[in-house]
Coordinates of C-alpha atoms in Angstrom, one line a residue:
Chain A
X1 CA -18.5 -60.3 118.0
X2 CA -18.7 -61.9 114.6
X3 CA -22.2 -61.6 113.7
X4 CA -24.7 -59.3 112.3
X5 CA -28.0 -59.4 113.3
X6 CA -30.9 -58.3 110.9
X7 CA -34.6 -57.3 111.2
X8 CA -37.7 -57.6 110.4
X9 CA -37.4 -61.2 109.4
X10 CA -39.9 -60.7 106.7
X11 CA -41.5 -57.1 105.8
X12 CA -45.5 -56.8 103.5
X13 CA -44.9 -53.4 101.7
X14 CA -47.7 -51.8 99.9
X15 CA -46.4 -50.4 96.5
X16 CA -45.4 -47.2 96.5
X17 CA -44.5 -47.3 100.3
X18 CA -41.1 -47.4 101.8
X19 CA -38.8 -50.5 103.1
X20 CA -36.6 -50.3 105.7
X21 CA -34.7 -53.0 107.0
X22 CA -32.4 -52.8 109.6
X23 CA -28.8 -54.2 110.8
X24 CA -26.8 -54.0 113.9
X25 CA -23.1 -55.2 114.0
X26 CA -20.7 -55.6 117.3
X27 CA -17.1 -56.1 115.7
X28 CA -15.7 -52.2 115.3
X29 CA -13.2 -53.4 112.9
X30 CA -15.6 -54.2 109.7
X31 CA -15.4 -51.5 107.4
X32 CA -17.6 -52.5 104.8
X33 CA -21.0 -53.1 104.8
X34 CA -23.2 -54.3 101.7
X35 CA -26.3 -55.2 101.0
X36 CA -27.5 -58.1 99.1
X37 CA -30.7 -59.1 96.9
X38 CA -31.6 -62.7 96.1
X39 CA -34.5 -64.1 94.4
X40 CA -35.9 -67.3 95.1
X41 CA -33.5 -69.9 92.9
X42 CA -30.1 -67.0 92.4
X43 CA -27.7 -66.6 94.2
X44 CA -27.7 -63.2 96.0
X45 CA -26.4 -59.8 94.0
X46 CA -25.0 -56.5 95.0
X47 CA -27.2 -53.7 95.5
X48 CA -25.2 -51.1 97.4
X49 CA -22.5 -50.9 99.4
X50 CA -21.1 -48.3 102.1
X51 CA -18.0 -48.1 103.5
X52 CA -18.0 -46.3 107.6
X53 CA -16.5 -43.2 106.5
X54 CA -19.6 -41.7 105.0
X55 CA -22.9 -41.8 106.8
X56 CA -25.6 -42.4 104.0
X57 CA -25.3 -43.6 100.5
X58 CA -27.9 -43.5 97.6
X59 CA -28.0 -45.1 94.2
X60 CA -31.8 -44.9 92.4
X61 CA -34.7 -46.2 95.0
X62 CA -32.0 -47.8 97.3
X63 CA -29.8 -46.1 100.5
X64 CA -28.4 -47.1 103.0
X65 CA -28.2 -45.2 106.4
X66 CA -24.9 -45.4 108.6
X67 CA -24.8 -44.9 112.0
X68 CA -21.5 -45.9 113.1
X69 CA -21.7 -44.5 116.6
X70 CA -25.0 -47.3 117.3
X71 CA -22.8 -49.7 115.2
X72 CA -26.0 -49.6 113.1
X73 CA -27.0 -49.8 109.7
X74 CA -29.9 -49.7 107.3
X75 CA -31.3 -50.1 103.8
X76 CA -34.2 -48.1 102.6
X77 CA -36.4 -48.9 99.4
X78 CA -38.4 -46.2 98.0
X79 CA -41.5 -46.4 95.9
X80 CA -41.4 -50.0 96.9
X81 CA -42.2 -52.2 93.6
X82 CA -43.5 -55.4 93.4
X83 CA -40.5 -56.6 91.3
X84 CA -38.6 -55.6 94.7
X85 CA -40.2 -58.4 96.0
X86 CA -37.1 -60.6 97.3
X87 CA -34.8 -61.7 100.1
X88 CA -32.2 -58.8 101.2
X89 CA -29.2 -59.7 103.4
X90 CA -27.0 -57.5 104.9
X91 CA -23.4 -58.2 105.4
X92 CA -20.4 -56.9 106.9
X93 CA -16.9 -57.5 106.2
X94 CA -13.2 -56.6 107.5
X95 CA -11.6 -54.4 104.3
X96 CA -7.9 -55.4 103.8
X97 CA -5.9 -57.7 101.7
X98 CA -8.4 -60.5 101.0
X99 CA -11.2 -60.2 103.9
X100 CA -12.9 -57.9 101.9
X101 CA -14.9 -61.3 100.3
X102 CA -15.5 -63.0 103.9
X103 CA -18.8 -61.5 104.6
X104 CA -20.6 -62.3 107.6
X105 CA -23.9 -61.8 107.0
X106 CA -27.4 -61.5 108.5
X107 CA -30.3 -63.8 108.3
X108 CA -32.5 -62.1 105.5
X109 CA -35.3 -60.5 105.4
X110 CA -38.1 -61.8 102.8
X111 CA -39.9 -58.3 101.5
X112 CA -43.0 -59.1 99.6
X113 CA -44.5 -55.5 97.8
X114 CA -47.7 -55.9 97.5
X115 CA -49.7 -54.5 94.0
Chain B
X1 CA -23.1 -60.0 81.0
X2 CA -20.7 -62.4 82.6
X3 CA -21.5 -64.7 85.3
X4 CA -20.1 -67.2 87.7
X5 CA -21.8 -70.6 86.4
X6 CA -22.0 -73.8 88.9
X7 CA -22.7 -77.2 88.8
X8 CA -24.0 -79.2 89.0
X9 CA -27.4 -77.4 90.0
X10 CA -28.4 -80.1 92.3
X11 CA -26.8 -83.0 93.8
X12 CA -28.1 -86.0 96.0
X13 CA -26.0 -87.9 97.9
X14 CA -25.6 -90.9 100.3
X15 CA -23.8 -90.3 103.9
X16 CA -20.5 -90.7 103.8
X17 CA -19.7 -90.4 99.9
X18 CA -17.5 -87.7 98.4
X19 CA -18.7 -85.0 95.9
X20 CA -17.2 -82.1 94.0
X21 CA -19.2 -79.2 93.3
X22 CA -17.7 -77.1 90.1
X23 CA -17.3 -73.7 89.7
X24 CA -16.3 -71.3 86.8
X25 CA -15.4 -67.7 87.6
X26 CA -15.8 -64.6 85.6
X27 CA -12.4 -65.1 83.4
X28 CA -10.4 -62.0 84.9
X29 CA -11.2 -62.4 88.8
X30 CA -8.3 -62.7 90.7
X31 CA -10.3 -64.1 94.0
X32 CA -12.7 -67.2 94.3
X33 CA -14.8 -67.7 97.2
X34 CA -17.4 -70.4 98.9
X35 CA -20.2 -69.7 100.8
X36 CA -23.3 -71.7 102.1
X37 CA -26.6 -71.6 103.0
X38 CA -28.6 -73.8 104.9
X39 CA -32.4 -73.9 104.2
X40 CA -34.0 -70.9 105.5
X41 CA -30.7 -69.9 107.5
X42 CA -28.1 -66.9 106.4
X43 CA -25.3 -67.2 104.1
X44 CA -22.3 -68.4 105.7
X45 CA -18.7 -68.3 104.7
X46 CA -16.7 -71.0 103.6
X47 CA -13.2 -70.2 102.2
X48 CA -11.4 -67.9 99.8
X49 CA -9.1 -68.7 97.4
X50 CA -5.8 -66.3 95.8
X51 CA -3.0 -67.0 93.6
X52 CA -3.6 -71.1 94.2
X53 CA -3.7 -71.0 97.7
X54 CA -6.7 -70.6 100.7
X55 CA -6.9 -67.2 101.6
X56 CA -9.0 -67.5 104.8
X57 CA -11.5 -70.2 105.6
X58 CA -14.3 -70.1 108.4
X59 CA -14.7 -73.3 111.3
X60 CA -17.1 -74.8 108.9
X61 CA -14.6 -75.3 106.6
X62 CA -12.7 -78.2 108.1
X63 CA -10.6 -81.2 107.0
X64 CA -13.2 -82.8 104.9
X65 CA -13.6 -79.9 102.9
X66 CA -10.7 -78.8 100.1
X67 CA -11.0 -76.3 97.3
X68 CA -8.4 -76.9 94.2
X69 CA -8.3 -74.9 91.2
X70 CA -7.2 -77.5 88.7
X71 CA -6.8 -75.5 85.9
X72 CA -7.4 -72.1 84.3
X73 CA -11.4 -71.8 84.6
X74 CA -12.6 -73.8 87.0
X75 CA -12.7 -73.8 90.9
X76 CA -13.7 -76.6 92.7
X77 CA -14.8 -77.6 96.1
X78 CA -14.5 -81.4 97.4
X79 CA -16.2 -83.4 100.6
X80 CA -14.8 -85.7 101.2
X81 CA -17.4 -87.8 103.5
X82 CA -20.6 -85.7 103.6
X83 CA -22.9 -85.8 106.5
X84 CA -26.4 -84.9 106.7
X85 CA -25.8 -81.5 107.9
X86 CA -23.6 -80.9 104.3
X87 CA -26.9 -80.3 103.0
X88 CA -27.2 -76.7 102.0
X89 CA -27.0 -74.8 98.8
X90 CA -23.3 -74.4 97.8
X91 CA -22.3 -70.8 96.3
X92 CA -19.5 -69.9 94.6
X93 CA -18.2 -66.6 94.0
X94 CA -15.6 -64.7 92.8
X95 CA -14.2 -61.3 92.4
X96 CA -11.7 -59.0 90.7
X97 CA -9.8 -57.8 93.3
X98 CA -9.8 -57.2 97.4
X99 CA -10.6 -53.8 97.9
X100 CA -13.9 -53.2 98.6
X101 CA -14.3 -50.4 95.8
X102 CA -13.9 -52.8 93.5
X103 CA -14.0 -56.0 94.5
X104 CA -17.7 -56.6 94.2
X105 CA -18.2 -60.2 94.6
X106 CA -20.5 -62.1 92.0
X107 CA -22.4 -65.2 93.0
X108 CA -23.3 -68.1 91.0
X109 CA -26.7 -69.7 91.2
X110 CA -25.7 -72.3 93.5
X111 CA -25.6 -76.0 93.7
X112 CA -28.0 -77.6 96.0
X113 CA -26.4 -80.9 97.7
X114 CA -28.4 -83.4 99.4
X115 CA -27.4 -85.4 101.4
X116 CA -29.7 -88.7 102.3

């Protein structure tokens, strides 16, 4: 009930093409649902975020698709750049008092964007 | 651009000893967190930390582990008798406040621990 599951486990973009990684969740209660870019030797970032009350959200290259009826979520990279090349997690968190920081989150996906 | 800095940035260990990994949060968050992450595996969470006290802490997080925040900066998180399976990379994070609008967490760069 807890977990998220992610896929593709790792995704070869050409540049210029589009990246889509997807998320499915099981526990109706999380309310907010981020996603996350590390690079090899960070710790991982915010890169957008989307709360269940709005079914898409866009900022630049990056959105994310809601579909809270599948319990299903998604990240899409436009005009995929190499420097995009990284390890995205999804995550997904209950929003009150303090859960908002205990993420659960998937297992990655490693997108390399190929030149 | 402020940051949440950790060390130290790797640590090896023998089975059974006890190590502290350090953490300093951005100065004006309110909420401190521990995650892990096993080699090749997710990110998993370990415990949050408010007002001097644990928040909410996951089953991984059991009585050999403890988080203190001895003074005004830094945030710390002790084992007390490592095992082999302590070895991960140890993030700390920390954030502003608890609603998600604006309680982005940041992460630090992580501390690697080894245990041998």
């Amino acid at each position: 009930q807890q977990q998220v599951k992610q896929s593709p486990q790792s995704l070869i973009v050409q540049k210029g093409g589009i990246s889509i990684i997807n998320c499915a969740y099981e526990n109706t209660a999380f309310d907010y649902f981020p996603w996350y870019q590390q690079f090899p030797g960070k710790g991982p970032a915010l890169l957008i975020a989307i709360r269940p009350d709005v079914s898409e959200k866009k900022e630049g290259r990056f959105t994310i698709s809601f579909n809270k009826s599948a319990k299903q979520f998604s990240l899409h990279i436009m005009d995929s750049q190499p420097g995009d090349s990284a390890t995205y997690f999804c995550a997904a968190s209950l929003d009150y008092g303090g859960s908002q920081g205990n993420l659960i989150f998937g297992k990655g996906t490693k997108l390399s964007v190929k030149p | 651009e402020p940051e949440v800095t950790q060390t130290p940035s790797h640590q090896v260990t023998q089975m059974g000893q006890e190590v502290i990994l350090r953490c300093v949060p951005i100065s004006n968050h309110l909420y401190f967190y521990w995650y892990r992450q096993i080699l090749g595996q997710k990110v998993e969470f370990l415990v949050s930390f408010y007002n001097n006290e644990i928040s909410e802490k996951s089953e991984i997080f059991d009585d050999q582990f403890s988080v203190e925040r001895p003074d005004g900066s830094n945030f710390t998180l002790k084992i007390r008798s490592t095992k082999l399976e302590d070895s991960a990379m140890y993030f700390c994070a920390s954030s502003f406040d608890s609603d998600a609008n604006t309680g982005e967490l940041f992460f630090g760069e992580g501390s690697r621990l080894t245990v041998l």
